Short mmCIF file of C-alpha atoms in Angstrom, two decimals:
data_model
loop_
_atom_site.label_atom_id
_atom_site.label_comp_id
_atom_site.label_asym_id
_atom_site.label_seq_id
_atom_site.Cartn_x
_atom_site.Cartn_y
_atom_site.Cartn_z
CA UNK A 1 105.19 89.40 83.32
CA UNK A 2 107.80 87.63 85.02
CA UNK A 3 106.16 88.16 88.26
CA UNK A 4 102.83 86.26 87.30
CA UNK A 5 105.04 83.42 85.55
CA UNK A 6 106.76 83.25 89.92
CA UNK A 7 103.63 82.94 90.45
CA UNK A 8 102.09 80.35 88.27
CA UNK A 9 104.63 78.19 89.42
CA UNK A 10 103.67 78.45 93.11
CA UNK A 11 100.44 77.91 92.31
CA UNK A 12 101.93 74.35 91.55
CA UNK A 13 104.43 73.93 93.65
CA UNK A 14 102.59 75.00 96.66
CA UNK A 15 99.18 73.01 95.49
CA UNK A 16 96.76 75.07 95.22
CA UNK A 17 93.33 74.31 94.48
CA UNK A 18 91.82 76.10 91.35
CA UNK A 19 89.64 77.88 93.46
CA UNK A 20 92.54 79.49 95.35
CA UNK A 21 94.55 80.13 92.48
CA UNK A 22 91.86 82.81 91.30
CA UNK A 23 92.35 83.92 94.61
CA UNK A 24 95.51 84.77 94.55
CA UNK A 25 95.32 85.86 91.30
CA UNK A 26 92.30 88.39 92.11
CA UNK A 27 94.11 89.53 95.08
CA UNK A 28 97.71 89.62 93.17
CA UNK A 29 100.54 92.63 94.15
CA UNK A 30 99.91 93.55 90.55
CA UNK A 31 98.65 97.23 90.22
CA UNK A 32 95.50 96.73 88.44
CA UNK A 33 92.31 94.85 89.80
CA UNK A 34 90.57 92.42 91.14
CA UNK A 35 88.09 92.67 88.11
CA UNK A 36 84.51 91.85 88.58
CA UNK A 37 84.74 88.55 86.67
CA UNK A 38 87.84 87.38 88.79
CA UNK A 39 85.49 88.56 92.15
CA UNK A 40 82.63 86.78 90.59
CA UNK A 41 84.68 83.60 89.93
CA UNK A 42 85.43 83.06 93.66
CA UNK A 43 81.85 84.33 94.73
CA UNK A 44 80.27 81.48 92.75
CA UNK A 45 82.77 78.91 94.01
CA UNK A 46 81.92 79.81 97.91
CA UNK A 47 78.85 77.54 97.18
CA UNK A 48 80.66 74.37 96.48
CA UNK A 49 81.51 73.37 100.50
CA UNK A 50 84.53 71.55 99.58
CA UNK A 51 85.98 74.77 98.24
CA UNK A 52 84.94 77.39 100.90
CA UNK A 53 87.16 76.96 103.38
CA UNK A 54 90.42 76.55 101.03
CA UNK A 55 89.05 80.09 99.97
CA UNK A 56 88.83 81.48 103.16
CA UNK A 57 92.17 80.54 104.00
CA UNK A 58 93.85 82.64 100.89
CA UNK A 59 91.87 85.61 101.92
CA UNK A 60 92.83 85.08 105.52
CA UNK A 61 96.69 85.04 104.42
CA UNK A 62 96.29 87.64 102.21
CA UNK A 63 94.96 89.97 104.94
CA UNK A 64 97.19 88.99 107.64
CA UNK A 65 99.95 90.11 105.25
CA UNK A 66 102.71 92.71 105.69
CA UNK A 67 103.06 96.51 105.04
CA UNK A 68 104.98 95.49 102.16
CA UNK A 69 102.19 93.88 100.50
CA UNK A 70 99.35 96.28 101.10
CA UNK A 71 98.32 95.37 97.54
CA UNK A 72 97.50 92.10 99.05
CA UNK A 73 95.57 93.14 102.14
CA UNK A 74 93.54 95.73 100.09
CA UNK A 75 92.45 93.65 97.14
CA UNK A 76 91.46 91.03 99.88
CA UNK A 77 89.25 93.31 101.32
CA UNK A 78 87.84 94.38 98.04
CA UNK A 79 87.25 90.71 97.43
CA UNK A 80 85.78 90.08 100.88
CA UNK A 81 83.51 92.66 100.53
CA UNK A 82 82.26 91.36 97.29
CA UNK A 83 82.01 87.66 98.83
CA UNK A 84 80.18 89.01 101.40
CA UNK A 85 77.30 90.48 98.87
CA UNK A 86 77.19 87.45 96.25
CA UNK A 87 78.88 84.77 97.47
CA UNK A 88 77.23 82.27 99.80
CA UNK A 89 75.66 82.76 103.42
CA UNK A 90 78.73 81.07 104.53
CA UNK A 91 81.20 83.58 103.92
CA UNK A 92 79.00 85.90 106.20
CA UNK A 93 79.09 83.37 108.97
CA UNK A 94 83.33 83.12 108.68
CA UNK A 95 83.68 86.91 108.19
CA UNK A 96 81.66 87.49 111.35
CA UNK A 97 83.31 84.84 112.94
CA UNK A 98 86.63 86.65 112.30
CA UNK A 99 85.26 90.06 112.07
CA UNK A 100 88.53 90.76 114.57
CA UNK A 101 91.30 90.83 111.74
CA UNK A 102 89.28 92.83 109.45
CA UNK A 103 88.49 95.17 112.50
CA UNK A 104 92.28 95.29 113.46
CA UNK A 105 92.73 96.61 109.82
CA UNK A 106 90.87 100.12 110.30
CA UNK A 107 94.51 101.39 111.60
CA UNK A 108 96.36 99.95 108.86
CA UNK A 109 99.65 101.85 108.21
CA UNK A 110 102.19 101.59 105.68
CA UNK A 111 104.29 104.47 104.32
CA UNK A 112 106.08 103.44 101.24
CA UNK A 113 109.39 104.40 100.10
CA UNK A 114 108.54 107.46 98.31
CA UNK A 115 106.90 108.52 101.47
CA UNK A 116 103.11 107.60 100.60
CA UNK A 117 100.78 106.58 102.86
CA UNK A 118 99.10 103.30 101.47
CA UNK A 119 97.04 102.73 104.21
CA UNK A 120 94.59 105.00 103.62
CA UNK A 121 92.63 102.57 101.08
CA UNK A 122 92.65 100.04 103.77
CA UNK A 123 91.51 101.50 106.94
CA UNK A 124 88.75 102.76 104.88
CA UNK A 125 87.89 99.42 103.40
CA UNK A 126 87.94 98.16 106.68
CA UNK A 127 86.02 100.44 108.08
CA UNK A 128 83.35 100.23 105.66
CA UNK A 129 82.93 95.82 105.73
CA UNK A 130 83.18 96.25 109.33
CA UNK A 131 80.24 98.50 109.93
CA UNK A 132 78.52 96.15 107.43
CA UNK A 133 79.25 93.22 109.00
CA UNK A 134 77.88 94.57 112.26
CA UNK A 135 74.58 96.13 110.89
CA UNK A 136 72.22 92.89 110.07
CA UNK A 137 69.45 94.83 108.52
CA UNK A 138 71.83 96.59 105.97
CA UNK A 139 73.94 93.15 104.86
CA UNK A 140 70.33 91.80 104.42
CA UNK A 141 69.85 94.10 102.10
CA UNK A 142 72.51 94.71 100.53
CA UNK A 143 72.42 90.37 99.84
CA UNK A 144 68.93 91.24 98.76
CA UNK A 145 69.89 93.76 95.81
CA UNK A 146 72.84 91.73 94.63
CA UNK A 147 70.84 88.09 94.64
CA UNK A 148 68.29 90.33 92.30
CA UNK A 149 71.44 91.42 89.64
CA UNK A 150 72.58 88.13 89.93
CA UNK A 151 69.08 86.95 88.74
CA UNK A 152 68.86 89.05 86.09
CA UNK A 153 72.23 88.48 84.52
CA UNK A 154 71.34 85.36 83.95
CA UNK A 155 72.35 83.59 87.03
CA UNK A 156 75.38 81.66 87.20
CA UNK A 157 75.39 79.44 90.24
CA UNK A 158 76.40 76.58 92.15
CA UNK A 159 77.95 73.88 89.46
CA UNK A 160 76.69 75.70 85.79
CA UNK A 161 80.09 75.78 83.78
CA UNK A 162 81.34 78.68 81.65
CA UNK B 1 106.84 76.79 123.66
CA UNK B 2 104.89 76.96 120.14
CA UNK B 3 105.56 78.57 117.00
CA UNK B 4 102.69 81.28 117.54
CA UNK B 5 104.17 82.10 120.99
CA UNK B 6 107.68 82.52 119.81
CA UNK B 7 106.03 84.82 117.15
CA UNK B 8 104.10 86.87 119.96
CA UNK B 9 107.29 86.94 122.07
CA UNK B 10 108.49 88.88 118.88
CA UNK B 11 105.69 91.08 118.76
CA UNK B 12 105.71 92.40 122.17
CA UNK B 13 109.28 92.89 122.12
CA UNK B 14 109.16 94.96 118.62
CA UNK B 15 105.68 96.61 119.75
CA UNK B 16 107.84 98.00 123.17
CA UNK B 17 110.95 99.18 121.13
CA UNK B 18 113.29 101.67 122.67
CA UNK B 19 113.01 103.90 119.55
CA UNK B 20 111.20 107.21 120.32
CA UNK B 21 107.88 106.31 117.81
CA UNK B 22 104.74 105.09 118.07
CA UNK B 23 104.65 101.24 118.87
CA UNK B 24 103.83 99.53 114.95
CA UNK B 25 100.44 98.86 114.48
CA UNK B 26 101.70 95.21 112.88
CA UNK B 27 103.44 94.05 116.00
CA UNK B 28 100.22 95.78 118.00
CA UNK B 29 98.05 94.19 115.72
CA UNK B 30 99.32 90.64 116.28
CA UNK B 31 99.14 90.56 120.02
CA UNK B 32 95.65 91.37 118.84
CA UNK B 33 94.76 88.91 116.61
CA UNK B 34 97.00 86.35 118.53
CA UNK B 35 94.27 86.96 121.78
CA UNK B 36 91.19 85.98 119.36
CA UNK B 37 92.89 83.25 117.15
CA UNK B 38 93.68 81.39 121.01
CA UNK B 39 91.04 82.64 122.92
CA UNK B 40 93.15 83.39 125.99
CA UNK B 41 95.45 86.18 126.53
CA UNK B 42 97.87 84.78 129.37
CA UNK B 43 100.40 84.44 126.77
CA UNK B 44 100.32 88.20 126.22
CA UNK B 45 101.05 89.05 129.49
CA UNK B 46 103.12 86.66 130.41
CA UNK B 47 105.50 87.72 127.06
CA UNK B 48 105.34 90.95 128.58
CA UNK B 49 106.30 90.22 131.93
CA UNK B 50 109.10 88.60 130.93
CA UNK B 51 110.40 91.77 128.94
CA UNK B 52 113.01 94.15 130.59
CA UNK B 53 110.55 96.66 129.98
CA UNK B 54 111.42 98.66 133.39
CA UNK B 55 114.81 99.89 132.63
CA UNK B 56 114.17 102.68 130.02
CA UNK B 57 110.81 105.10 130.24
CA UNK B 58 110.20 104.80 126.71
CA UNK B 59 109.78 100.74 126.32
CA UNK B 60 107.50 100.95 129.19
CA UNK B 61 105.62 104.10 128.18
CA UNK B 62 104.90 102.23 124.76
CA UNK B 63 104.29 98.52 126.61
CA UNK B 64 101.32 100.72 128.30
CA UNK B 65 99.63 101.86 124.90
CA UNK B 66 100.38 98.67 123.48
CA UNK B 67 98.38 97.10 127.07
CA UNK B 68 95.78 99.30 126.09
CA UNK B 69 95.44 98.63 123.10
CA UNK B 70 95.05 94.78 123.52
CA UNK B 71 92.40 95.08 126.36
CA UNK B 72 90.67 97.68 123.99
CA UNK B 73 90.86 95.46 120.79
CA UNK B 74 91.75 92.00 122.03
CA UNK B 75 89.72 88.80 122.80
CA UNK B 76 87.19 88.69 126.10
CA UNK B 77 89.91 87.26 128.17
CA UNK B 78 92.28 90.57 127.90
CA UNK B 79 89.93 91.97 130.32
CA UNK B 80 89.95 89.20 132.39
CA UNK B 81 93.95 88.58 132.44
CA UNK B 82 94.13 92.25 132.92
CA UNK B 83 91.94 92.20 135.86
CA UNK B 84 94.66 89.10 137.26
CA UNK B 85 97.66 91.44 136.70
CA UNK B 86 96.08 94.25 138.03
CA UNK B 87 98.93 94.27 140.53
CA UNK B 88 102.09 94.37 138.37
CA UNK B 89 99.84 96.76 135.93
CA UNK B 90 99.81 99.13 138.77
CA UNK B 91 103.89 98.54 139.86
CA UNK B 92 104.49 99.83 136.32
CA UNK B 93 103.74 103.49 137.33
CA UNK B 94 105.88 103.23 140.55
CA UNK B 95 109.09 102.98 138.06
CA UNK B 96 109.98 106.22 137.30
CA UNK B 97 109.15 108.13 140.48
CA UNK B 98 110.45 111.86 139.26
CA UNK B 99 110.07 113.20 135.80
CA UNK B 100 112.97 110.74 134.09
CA UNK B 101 115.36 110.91 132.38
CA UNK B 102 113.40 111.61 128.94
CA UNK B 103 110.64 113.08 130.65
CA UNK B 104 108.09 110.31 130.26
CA UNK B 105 107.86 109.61 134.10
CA UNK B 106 104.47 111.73 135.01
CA UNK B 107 103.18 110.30 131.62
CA UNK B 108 103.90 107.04 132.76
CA UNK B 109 102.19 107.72 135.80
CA UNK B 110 98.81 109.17 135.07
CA UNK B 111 98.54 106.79 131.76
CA UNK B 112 99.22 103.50 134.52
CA UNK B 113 96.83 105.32 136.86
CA UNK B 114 94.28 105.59 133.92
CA UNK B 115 94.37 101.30 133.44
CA UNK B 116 94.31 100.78 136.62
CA UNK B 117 91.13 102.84 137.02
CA UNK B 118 89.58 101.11 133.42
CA UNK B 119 90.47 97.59 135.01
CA UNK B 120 88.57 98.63 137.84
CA UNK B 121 85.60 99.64 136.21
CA UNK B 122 85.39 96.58 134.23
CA UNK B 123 85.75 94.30 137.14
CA UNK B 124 82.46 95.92 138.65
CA UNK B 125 80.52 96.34 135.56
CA UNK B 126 80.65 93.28 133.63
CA UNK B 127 79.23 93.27 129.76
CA UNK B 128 80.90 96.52 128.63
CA UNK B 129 83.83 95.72 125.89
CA UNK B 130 86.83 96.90 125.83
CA UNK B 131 85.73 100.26 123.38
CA UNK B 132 82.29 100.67 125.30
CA UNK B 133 81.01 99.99 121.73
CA UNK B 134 77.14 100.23 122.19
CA UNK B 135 75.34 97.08 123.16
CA UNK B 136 72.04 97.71 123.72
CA UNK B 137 71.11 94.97 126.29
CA UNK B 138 73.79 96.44 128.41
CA UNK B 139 71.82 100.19 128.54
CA UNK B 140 68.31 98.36 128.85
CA UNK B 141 69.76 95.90 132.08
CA UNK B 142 70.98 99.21 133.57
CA UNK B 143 68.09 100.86 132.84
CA UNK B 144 66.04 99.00 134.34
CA UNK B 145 67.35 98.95 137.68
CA UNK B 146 67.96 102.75 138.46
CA UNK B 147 70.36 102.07 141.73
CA UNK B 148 72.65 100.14 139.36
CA UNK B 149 72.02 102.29 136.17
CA UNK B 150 73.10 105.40 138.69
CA UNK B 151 76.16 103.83 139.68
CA UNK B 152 76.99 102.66 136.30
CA UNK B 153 76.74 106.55 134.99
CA UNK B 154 78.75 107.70 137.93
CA UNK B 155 81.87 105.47 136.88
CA UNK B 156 81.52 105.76 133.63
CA UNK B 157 81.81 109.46 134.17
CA UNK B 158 84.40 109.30 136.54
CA UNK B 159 86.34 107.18 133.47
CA UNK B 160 86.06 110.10 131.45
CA UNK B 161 87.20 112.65 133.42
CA UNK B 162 90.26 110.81 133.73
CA UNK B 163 90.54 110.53 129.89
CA UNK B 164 90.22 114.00 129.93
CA UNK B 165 93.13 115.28 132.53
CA UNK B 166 95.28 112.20 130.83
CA UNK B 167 95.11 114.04 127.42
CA UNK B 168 95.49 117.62 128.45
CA UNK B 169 98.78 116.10 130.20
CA UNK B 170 99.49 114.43 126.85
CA UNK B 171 98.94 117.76 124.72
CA UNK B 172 100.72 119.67 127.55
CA UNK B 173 103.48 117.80 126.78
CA UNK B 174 103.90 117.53 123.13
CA UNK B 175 104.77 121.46 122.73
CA UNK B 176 107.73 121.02 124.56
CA UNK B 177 109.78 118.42 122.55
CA UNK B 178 110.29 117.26 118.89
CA UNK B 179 109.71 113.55 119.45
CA UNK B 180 106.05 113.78 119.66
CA UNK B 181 104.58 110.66 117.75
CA UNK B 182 104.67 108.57 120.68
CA UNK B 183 102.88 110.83 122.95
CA UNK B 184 100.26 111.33 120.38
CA UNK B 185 99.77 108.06 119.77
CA UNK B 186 98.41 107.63 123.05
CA UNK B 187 95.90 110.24 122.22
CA UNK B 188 94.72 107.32 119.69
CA UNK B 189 92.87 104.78 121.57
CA UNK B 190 91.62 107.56 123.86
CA UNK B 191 89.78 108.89 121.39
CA UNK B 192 88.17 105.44 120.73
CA UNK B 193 87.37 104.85 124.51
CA UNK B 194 85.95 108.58 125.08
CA UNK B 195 83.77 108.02 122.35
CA UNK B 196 81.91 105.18 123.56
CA UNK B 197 81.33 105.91 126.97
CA UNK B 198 80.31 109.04 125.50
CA UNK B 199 77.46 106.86 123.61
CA UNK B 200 76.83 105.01 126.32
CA UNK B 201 76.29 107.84 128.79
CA UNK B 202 74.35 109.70 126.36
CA UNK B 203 71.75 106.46 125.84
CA UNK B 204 71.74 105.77 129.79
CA UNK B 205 71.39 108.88 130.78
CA UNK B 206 68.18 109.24 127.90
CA UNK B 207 66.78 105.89 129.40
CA UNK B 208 66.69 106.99 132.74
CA UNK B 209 65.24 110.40 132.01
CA UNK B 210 62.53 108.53 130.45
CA UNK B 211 61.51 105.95 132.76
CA UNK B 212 62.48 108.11 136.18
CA UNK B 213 60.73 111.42 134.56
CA UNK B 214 61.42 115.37 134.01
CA UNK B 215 61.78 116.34 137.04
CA UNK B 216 63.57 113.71 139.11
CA UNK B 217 65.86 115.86 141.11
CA UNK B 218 68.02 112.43 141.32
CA UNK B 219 69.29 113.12 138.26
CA UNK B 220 69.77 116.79 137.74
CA UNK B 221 73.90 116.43 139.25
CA UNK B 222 73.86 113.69 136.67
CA UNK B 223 72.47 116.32 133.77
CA UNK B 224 75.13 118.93 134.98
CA UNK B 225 77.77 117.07 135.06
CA UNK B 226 76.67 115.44 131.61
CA UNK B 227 76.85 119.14 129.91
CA UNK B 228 79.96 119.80 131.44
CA UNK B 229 82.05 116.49 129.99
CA UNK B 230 80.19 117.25 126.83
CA UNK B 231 82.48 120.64 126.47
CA UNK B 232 85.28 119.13 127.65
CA UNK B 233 84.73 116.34 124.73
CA UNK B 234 84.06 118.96 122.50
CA UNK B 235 87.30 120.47 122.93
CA UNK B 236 89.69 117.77 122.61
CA UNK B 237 88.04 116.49 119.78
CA UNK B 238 88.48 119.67 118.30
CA UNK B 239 92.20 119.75 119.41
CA UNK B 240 93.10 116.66 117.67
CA UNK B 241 91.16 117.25 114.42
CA UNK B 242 94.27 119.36 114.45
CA UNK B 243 96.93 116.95 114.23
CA UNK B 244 97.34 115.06 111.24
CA UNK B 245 98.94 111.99 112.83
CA UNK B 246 95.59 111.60 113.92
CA UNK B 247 93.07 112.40 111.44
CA UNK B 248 94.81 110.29 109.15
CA UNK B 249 94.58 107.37 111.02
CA UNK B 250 91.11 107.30 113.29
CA UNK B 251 87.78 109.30 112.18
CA UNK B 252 87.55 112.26 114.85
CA UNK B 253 83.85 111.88 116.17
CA UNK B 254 82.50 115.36 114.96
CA UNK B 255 80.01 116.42 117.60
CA UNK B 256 77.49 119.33 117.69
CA UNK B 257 78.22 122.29 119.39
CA UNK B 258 75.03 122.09 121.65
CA UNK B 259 75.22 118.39 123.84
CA UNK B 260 72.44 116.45 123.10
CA UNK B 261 68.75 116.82 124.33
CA UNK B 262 68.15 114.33 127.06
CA UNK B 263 64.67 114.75 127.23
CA UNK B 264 63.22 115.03 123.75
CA UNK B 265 64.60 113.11 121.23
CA UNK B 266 63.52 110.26 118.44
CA UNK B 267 64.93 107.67 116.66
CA UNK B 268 67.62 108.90 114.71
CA UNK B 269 68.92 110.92 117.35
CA UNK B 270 70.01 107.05 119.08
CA UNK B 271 70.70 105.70 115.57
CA UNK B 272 73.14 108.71 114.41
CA UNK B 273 75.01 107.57 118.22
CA UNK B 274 75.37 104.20 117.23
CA UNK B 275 77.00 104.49 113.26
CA UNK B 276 79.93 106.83 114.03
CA UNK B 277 81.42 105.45 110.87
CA UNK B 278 79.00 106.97 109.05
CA UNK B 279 78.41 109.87 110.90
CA UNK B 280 82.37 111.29 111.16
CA UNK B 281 83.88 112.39 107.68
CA UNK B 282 85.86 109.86 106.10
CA UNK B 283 88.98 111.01 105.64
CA UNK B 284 90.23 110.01 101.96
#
C-alpha cells in the first residue's frame, strides 16, 4: 500500500501526464498485472499525438531499467506488445525505430536473492516482440485480428470518454 | 565530456572487470544501446582504449567478448570503427605471448585472431550485419554474380571454420578449471554468429545450385565442404545444449541430423531458415 501511496506522489512531484501515470502504474514493481483495462487505457491514448511520445518515453525508462526492477522491464514489454497490436500505427513506427533495446533484452539476466533467475520471462518476451516486429506480414495480421475485437467490443477510440 | 560518455566510461570499465565471470549483460548492454542511441561508436572504443585493460589476462579476455559483442549487436558504425582499430584489435593478442599467468593467453590469442579475421571479412563484403542475420537482397546480389557469390561462400566458410577450432579450444579448456563462466560465455555470441552464416551459406549455396545447375563441377568442393561444416555444427550445437549456462540464456539452433538438400527444396525449407525463434525450443 505504502508503496503505491510513494508513488502517487511522484506522479506529482515529478509531473507526469495522466497518460504516463497509467503507465507507470500498468508497468508498476507490484506483483500482479498489467490488467487488460490498464493495457487498453494506454493503447487508446497512443492516438492522441500530443500524448504518444510522453508514453513512449515511460516505456523506454521502464525497459532500460535495472536487474533490480525486472518487474519493470517485463510488464513494459507486456505492455509494448499489447501497444503494438491495438494501439496506433505509431507505436509500430517507434518500436521499430528502437527495435535495438528490445533486441538487447533477449539476454536479459537477473538472479534474485533467493537465487531465481528472473530473466527468463524477459528474454522470452523479447524474443517473441522482436520476431514480430521483424515479420511485416504477421504484425499485419496480428493488427488485423485485434482492430476486428476492438470493433466488436464496442470500439472505444480516439477521444470517446469512459 | 557528456553525461552519456561518463556513463559508457562506466560501462566498459564494469563490462572488463578483473573478477573471473562473465562480463554483465547490463554494462554489455549499454555500450550497446549507447552505439544506436548516438549513432557512432568512436566513443566505445576510444573508452576502451583508454582502459588498462593489458595488464591482467582476464580484463582483456572479457574486453574481447564484450568487443564482440558490440560489433555483433551494436549500431552500423561498430563495424566501421572496428574496421579503423583493426590495428590495436590485433596488438591485443600479442599481450600474453605464453599461456599466462591464469591460463587465458592461447584463449586470448585465437579469440583476437578470430576478430581480426570477422573485421576482415566485413571490410570486403559490405551489407552483412554484425549476426549475418538473413537479408535477402544480400543472397540475391551475390547470387547473381557467381564470381562474387563464390568468393562470398568461400569466406564465409573460412569464418566458420574458425568458429569452430575457437570453440573446441574454448570447451578444451573448461574441463580443466572451476572458473568456467567466462570461458563459456564466449561460447555465447558464437553460437549467434555460427548460426547465421550457417543461414546464409545454406540460402547461397541453394541459389547458386539453382541458377549454375546440377552438375556444375564448380561447385561440388563447395557441396563437400558444405556437408562437412554441417557435422561440425551439428556437434557443437549438441555440446552446448549441454550446458545450462547456455540453454538458459540463448535458444540452441536444433538442426537435423541429415544437412539440408541443396538441390530440391521448397518454400518452407527457406522460411523454417529464416524464423529460428520459432523453430528452436523455447526454453521456459
Amino acid at each position: 500500500m505504502s508503496k503505491s501511496f510513494v508513488r502517487t506522489i511522484k506522479n506529482v512531484a515529478n509531473g507526469y501526464t495522466s497518460a504516463q501515470v497509467m503507465v507507470r502504474n500498468a508497468t508498476s514493481n507490484e506483483p500482479h498485472g498489467p490488467t487488460i483495462a490498464q493495457m487498453a487505457d494506454v493503447a487508446n491514448h497512443t492516438y492522441e499525438s500530443a500524448e504518444f511520445l510522453p508514453i513512449m518515453d515511460i516505456i523506454d525508462k521502464r525497459m532500460n531499467d535495472k536487474g533490480k526492477n525486472w518487474r519493470h522491464v517485463a510488464k513494459s514489454l507486456t505492455l509494448l506488445d499489447y501497444l503494438v497490436r491495438y494501439g496506433s500505427n505509431n507505436v509500430v513506427i517507434w518500436s521499430k525505430d528502437n527495435l535495438y533495446v528490445i533486441k538487447t533484452l533477449r539476454e536479459f539476466q537477473h538472479v534474485d536473492d533467493s537465487g531465481t533467475d528472473q530473466g527468463v520471462l524477459i528474454r522470452v518476451k523479447a524474443k517473441e516482440l522482436t520476431a514480430l516486429l521483424q515479420d511485416e506480414e504477421r504484425l499485419r495480421q496480428e493488427r488485423e485480428i485485434a482492430r476486428e475485437k476492438r470493433g466488436r467490443r464496442g470500439g472505444r477510440r480516439r477521444g470517446d470518454d469512459d | 565530456m557528456s553525461r552519456q560518455e561518463a556513463d559508457l566510461k562506466v560501462s566498459i570499465k564494469k563490462a572488463c572487470s578483473t573478477e573471473e565471470a562473465a562480463p554483465k549483460r547490463k554494462h554489455v548492454r549499454a555500450c550497446i544501446v549507447f552505439t544506436w542511441d548516438h549513432r557512432s561508436s568512436k566513443a566505445f572504443y576510444n573508452g576502451l582504449r583508454l582502459l588498462p585493460i593489458q595488464n591482467d589476462e582476464i580484463p582483456l579476455f572479457k574486453s574481447l567478448i564484450t568487443i564482440h559483442k558490440v560489433l555483433q549487436e551494436g549500431h552500423p558504425s561498430a563495424i566501421k570503427e572496428g574496421i579503423k582499430n583493426r590495428d590495436w584489435i590485433q596488438s591485443l593478442g600479442h599481450v600474453f605471448p605464453g599461456d599466462g599467468m591464469k591460463r587465458y593467453g592461447r584463449l586470448i590469442r585465437e579469440y583476437d585472431r578470430y576478430l581480426i579475421r570477422k573485421i576482415d571479412f566485413h571490410n570486403s563484403h559490405k551489407g552483412f550485419n554484425g549476426t549475418f542475420e538473413y537479408e535477402e537482397y544480400v543472397s540475391l546480389k551475390t547470387v547473381s554474380d557467381p564470381n562474387e557469390g563464390y568468393e562470398a561462400i568461400m569466406d564465409l566458410m573460412v569464418l566458420q571454420d574458425s568458429i569452430n577450432d575457437l570453440q573446441r579450444l574454448l570447451f578444451a579448456s573448461v574441463d580443466s578449471s572451476s572458473h568456467s563462466e567466462l570461458k563459456i560465455s564466449a561460447l555465447v555470441p558464437l553460437v549467434a554468429e555460427s548460426y547465421g552464416i550457417f543461414k546464409f551459406i545454406t540460402s547461397m549455396l541453394r541459389g547458386m545450385c539453382h541458377s549454375l545447375g546440377h552438375e556444375d563441377e564448380a561447385l561440388q568442393p563447395l557441396i563437400e565442404r558444405f556437408i562437412s561444416q554441417y557435422s561440425d555444427l551439428y556437434d557443437f550445437y549438441a555440446e552446448c545444449s549441454y550446458v545450462k549456462y547456455l540453454t538458459s540464456l540463448v535458444n540452441i539452433p536444433k538442426l537435423p541430423l541429415e544437412a539440408p538438400d541443396l538441390f530440391n527444396w521448397d518454400e518452407t525449407d527457406e522460411l523454417k531458415l529464416r524464423l529460428p525463434v520459432e523453430e528452436a525450443p523455447l526454453q521456459v
